[in-house]
Tab-separated table of C-alpha atoms and ligand atoms in Angstrom:
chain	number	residue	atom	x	y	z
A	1	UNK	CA	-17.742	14.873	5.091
A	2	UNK	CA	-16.631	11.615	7.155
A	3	UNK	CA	-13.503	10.219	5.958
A	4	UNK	CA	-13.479	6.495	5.145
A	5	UNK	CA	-10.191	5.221	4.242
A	6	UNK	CA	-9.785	1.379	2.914
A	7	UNK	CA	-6.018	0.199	3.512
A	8	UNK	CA	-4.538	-3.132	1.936
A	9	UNK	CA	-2.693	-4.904	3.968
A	10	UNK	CA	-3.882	-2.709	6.746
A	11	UNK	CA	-2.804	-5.558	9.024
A	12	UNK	CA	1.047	-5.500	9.432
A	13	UNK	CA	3.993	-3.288	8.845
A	14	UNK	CA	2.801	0.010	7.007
A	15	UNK	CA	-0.455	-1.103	6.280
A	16	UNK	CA	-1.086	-1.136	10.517
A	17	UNK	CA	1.041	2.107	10.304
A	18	UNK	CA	-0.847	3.804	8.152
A	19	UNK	CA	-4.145	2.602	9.678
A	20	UNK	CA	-3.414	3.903	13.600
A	21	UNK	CA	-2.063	7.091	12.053
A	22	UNK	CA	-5.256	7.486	10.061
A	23	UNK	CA	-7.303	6.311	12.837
A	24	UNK	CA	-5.782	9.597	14.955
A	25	UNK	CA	-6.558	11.958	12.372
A	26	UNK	CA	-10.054	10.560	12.452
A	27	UNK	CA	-10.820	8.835	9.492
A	28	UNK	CA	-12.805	5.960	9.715
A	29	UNK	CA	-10.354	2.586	8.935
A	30	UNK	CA	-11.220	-0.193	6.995
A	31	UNK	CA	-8.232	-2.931	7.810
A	32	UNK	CA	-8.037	-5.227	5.109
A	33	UNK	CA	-5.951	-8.344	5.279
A	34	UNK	CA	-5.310	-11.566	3.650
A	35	UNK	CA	-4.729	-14.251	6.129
A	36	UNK	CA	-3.344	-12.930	9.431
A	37	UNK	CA	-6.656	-12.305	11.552
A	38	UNK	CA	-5.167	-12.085	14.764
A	39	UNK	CA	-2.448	-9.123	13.592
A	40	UNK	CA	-5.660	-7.649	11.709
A	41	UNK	CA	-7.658	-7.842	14.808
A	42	UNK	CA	-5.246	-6.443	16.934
A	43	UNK	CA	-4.280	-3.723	14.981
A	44	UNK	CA	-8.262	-2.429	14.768
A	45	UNK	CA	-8.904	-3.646	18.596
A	46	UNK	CA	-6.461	-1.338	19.611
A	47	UNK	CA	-7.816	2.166	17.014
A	48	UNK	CA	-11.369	0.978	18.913
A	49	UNK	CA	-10.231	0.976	22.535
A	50	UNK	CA	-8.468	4.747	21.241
A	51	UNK	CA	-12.014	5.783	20.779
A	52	UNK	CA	-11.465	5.147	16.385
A	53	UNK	CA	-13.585	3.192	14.473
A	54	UNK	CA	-12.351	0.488	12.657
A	55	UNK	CA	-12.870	-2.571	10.902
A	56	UNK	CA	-11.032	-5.260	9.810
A	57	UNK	CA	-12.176	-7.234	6.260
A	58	UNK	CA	-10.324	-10.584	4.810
A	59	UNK	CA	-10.230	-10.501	0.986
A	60	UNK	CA	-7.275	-11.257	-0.889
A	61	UNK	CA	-6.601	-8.800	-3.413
A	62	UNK	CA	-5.599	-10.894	-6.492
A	63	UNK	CA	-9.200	-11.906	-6.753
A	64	UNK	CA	-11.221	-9.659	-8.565
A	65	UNK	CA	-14.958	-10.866	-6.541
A	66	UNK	CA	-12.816	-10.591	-3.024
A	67	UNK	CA	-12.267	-6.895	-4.096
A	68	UNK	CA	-15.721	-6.169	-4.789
A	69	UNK	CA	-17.117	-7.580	-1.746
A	70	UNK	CA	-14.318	-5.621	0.240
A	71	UNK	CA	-15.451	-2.536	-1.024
A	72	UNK	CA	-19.528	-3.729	-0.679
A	73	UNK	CA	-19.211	-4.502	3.122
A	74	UNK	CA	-16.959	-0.938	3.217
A	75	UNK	CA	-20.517	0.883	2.076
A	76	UNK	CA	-22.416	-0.810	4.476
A	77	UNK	CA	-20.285	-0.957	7.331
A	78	UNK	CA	-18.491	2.553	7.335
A	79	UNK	CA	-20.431	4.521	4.451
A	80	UNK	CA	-18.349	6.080	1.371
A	81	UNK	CA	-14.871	5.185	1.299
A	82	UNK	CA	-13.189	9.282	0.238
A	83	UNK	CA	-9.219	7.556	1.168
A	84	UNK	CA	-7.577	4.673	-0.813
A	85	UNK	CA	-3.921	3.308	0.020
A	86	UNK	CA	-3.192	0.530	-2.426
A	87	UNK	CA	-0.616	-0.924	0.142
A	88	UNK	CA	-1.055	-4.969	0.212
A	89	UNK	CA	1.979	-6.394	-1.713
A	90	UNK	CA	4.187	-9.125	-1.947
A	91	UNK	CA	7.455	-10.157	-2.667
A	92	UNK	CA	9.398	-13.939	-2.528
A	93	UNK	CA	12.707	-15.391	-2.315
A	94	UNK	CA	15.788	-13.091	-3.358
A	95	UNK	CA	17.091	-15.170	-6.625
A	96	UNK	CA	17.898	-13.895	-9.898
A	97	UNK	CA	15.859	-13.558	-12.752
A	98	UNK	CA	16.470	-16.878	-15.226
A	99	UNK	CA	14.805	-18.710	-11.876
A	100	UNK	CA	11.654	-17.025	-11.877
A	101	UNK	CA	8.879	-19.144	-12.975
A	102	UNK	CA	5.563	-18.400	-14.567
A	103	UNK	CA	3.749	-19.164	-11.239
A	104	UNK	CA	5.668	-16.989	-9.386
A	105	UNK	CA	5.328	-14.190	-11.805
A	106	UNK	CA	1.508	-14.629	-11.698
A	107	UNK	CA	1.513	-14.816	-8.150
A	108	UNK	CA	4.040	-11.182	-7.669
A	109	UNK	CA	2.032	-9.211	-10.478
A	110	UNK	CA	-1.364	-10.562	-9.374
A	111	UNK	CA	-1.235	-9.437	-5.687
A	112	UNK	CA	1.139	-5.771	-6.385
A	113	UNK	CA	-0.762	-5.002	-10.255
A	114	UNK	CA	-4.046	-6.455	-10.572
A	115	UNK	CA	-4.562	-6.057	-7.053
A	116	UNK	CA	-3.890	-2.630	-6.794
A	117	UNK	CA	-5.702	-1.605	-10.137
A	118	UNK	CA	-8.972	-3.612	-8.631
A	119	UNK	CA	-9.072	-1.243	-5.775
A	120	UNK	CA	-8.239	1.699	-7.556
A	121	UNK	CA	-11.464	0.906	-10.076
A	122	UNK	CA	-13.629	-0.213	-6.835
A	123	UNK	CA	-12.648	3.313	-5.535
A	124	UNK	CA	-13.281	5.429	-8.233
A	125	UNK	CA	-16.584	4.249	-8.800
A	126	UNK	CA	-17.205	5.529	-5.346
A	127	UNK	CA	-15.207	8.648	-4.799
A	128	UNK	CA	-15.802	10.138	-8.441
A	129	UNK	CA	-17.671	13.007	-9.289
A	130	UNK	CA	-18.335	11.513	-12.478
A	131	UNK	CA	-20.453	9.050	-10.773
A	132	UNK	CA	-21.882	11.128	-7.943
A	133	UNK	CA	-19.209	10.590	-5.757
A	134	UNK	CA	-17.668	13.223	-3.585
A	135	UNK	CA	-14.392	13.232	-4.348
A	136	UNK	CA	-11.291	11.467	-2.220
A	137	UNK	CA	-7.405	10.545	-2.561
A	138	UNK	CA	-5.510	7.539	-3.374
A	139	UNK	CA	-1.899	6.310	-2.338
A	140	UNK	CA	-0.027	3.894	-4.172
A	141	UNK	CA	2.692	2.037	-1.977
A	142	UNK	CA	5.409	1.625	-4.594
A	143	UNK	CA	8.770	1.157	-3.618
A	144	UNK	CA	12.707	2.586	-4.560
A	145	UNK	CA	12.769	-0.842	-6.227
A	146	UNK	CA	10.782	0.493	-9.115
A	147	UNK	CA	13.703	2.671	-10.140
A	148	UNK	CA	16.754	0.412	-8.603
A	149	UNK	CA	15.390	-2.622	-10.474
A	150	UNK	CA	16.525	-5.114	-7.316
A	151	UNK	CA	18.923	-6.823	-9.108
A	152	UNK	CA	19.851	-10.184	-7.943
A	153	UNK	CA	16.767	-9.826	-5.550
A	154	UNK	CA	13.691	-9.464	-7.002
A	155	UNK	CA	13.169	-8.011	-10.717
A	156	UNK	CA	10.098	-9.404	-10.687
A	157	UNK	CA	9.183	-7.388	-7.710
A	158	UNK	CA	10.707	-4.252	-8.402
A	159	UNK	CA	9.066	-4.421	-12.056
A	160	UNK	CA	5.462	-4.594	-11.145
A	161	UNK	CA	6.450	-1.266	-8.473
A	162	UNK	CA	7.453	0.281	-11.889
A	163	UNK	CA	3.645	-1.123	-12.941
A	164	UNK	CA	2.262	0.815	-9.880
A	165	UNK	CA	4.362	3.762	-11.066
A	166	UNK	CA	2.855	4.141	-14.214
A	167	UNK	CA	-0.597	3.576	-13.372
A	168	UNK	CA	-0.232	6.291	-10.458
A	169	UNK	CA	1.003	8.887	-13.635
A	170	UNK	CA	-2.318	7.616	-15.840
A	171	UNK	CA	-4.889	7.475	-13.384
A	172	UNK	CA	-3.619	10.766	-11.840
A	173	UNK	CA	-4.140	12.430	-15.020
A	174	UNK	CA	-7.765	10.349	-16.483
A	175	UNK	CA	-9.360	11.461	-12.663
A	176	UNK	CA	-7.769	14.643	-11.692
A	177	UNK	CA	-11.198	16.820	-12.976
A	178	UNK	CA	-13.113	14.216	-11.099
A	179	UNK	CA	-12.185	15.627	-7.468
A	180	UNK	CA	-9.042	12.309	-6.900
A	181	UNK	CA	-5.833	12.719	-6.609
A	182	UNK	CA	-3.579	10.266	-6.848
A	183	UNK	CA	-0.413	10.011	-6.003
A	184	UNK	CA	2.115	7.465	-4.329
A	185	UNK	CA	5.446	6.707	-2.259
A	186	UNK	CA	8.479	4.936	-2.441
A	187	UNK	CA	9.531	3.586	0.496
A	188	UNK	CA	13.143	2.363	0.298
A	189	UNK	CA	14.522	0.016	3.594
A	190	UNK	CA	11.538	-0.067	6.554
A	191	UNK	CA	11.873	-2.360	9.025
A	192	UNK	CA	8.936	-5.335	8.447
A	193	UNK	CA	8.240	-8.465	7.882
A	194	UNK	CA	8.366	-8.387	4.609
A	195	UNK	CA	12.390	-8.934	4.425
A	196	UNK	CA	11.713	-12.562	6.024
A	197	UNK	CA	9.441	-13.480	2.713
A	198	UNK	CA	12.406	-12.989	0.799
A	199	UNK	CA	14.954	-15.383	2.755
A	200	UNK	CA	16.334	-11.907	4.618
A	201	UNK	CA	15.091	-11.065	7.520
A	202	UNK	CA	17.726	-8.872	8.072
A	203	UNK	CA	17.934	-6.998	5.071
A	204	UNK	CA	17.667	-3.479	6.672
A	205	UNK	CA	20.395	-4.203	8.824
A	206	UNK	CA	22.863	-5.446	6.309
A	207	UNK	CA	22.161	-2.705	4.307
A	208	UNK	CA	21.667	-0.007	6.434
A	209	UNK	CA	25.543	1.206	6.229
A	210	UNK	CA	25.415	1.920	2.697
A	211	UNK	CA	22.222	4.428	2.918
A	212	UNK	CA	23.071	8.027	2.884
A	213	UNK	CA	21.211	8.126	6.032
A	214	UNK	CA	23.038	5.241	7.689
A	215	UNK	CA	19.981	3.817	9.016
A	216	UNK	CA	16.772	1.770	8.123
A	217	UNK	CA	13.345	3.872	8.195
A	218	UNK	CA	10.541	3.371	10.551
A	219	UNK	CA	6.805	2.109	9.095
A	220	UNK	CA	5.115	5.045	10.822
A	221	UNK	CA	7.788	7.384	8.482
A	222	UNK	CA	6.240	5.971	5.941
A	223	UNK	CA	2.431	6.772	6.902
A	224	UNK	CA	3.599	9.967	7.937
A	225	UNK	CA	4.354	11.060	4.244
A	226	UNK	CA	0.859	8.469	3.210
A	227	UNK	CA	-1.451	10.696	5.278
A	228	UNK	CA	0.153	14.353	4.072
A	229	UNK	CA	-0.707	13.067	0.432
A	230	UNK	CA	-4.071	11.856	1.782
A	231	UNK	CA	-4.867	15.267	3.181
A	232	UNK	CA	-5.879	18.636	1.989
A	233	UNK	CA	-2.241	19.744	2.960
A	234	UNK	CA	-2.053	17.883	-0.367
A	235	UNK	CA	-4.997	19.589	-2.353
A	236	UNK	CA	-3.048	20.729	-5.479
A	237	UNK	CA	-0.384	17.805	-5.729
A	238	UNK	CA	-1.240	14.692	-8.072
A	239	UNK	CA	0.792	12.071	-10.034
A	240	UNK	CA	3.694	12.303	-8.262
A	241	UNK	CA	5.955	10.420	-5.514
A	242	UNK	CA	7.362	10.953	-2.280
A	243	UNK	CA	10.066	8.994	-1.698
A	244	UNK	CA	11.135	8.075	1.770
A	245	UNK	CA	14.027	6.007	1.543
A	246	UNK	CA	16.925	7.737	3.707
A	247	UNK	CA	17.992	9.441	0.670
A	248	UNK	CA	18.947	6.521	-1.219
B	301	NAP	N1	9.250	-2.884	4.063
B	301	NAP	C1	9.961	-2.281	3.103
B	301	NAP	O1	11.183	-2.107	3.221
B	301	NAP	C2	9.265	-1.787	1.864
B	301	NAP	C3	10.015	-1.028	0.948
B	301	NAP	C4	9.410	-0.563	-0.198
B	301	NAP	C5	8.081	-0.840	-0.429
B	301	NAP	N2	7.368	-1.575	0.454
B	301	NAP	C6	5.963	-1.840	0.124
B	301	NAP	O2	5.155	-1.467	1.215
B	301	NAP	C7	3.970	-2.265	1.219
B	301	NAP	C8	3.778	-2.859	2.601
B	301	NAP	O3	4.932	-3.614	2.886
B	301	NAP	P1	5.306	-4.136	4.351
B	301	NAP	O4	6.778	-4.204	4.383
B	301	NAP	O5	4.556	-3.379	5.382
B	301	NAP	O6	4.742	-5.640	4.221
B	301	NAP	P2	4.387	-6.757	5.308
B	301	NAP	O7	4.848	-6.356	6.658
B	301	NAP	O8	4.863	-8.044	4.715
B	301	NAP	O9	2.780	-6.737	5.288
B	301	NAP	C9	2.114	-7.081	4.116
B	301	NAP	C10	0.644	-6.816	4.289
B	301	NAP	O10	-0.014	-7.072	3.031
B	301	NAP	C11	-1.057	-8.017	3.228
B	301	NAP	N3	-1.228	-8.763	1.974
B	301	NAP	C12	-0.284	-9.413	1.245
B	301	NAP	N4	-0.845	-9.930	0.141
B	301	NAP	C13	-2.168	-9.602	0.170
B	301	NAP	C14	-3.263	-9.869	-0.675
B	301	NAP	N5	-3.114	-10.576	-1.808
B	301	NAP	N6	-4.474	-9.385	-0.336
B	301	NAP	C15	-4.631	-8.665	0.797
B	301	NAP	N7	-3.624	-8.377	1.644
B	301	NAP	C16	-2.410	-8.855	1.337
B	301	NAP	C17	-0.631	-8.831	4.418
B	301	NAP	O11	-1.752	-9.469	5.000
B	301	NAP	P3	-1.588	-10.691	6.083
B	301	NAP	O12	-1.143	-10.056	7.368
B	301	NAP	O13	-2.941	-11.286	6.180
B	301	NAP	O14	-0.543	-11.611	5.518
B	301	NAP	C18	-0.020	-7.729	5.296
B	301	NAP	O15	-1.036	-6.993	5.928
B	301	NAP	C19	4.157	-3.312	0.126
B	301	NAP	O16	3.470	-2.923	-1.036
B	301	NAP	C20	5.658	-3.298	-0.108
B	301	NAP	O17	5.975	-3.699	-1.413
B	301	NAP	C21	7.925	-2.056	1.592
């Protein structure tokens, strides 16, 4: 069977991690982005000059007809996607919780729930034996947040990783005679870009000292545990969570 793996967010930081690590264990990649075509481009220029395959696909997550034409163009351009990682997510400025707004709720839970339960239902159609499918593996890129909370950060964040959390334990269990696993990890302090969308670039950095570990984690350490749950290394493991945070 040819592997097909769709990544969210495929185009920067673990996403682009996960996608040249897939890429080497042969998979075909869908990249999918939001706005950033030139780090999408680059990231599936360079898997094609490796001798991959890859392709890179704007749609933005939160909205529900970008999702199904991600998955459309997937079947037509690389055949049936068998590998899901539910990675695209977002986060804003660090601030406490009576400043969050209704907007900025929306926005959080729209791109790191909804967007991630979109995929998971585009997926399933495909990969389930219930439909004819053949079978295949998703990972949910939750984060330490979802049992840390972020306080004085980003509740708002951290809750809708304790979203993913939950729906990683349901759909686990509603597929799991169906031939899909699912399963997901929890990444604690990686250094990305992600820190700058919160007013911190430096986040890692200033925390680093306080991890058991002493240090911040790489995004390929990350993929590393993503593609071991992808694989059959993996066959008999389902609703659970790696974490990979240092030991924090
Ligand atoms: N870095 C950490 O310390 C850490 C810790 C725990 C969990 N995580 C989780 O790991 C995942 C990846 O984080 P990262 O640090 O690698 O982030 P990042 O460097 O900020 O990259 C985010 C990626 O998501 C894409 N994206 C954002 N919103 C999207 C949307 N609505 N539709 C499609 N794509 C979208 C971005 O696309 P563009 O390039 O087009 O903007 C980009 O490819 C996230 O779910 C994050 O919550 C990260």
């Amino acid at each position: 069977m040819e592997n097909v793996i769709v990544i969210t967010g495929g185009s920067r930081g673990i996403g682009a991690a996960t996608a040249y690590l897939a890429a080497d264990r042969g998979y075909r990649v869908c990249v999918n982005y939001r706005n950033n075509h030139e780090a999408a481009s680059a990231v599936v220029d360079k898997i094609n000059q490796q001798g991959g395959q890859a392709i890179a696909i704007a749609a933005d997550i939160a909205i529900e007809a970008d999702v199904v034409t991600l998955f459309n163009t997937v079947d037509s351009r690389l055949g049936n996607v068998t590998a899901l990682v539910n990675n695209a997510g977002i986060l804003e400025q660090q601030t406490r919780l009576e400043n969050l707004d209704a907007d900025r709720l929306n926005r959080v839970f729209a791109t790191n729930i909804t967007g991630a339960f979109l995929c998971a239902r585009e997926a399933i159609k495909r990969m389930s034996t219930r439909h004819g499918g053949p079978g295949g593996a998703i990972v949910n890129v939750s984060s330490v947040a979802a049992r840390l909370g972020a306080p004085g950060e980003y509740v708002d964040y951290a809750a809708s990783k304790g979203a993913m959390d939950t729906m990683t334990l349901g759909l686990a269990k509603e597929v799991a005679t169906e031939g899909i696993r699912v399963n997901a990890v929890r990444p604690g302090f990686i250094y990305t870009d992600i820190h700058a969308d919160g007013g911190d670039p430096n986040r890692v950095d200033r925390i680093k000292e306080s991890l058991p570990m002493k240090r911040g984690g790489q995004a390929m350490e990350v993929a590393q545990a993503i593609l071991w749950l992808l694989s059959n290394e993996a066959s008999y493991t389902t609703g659970t969570f790696i974490e990979v945070a240092g030991g924090r």
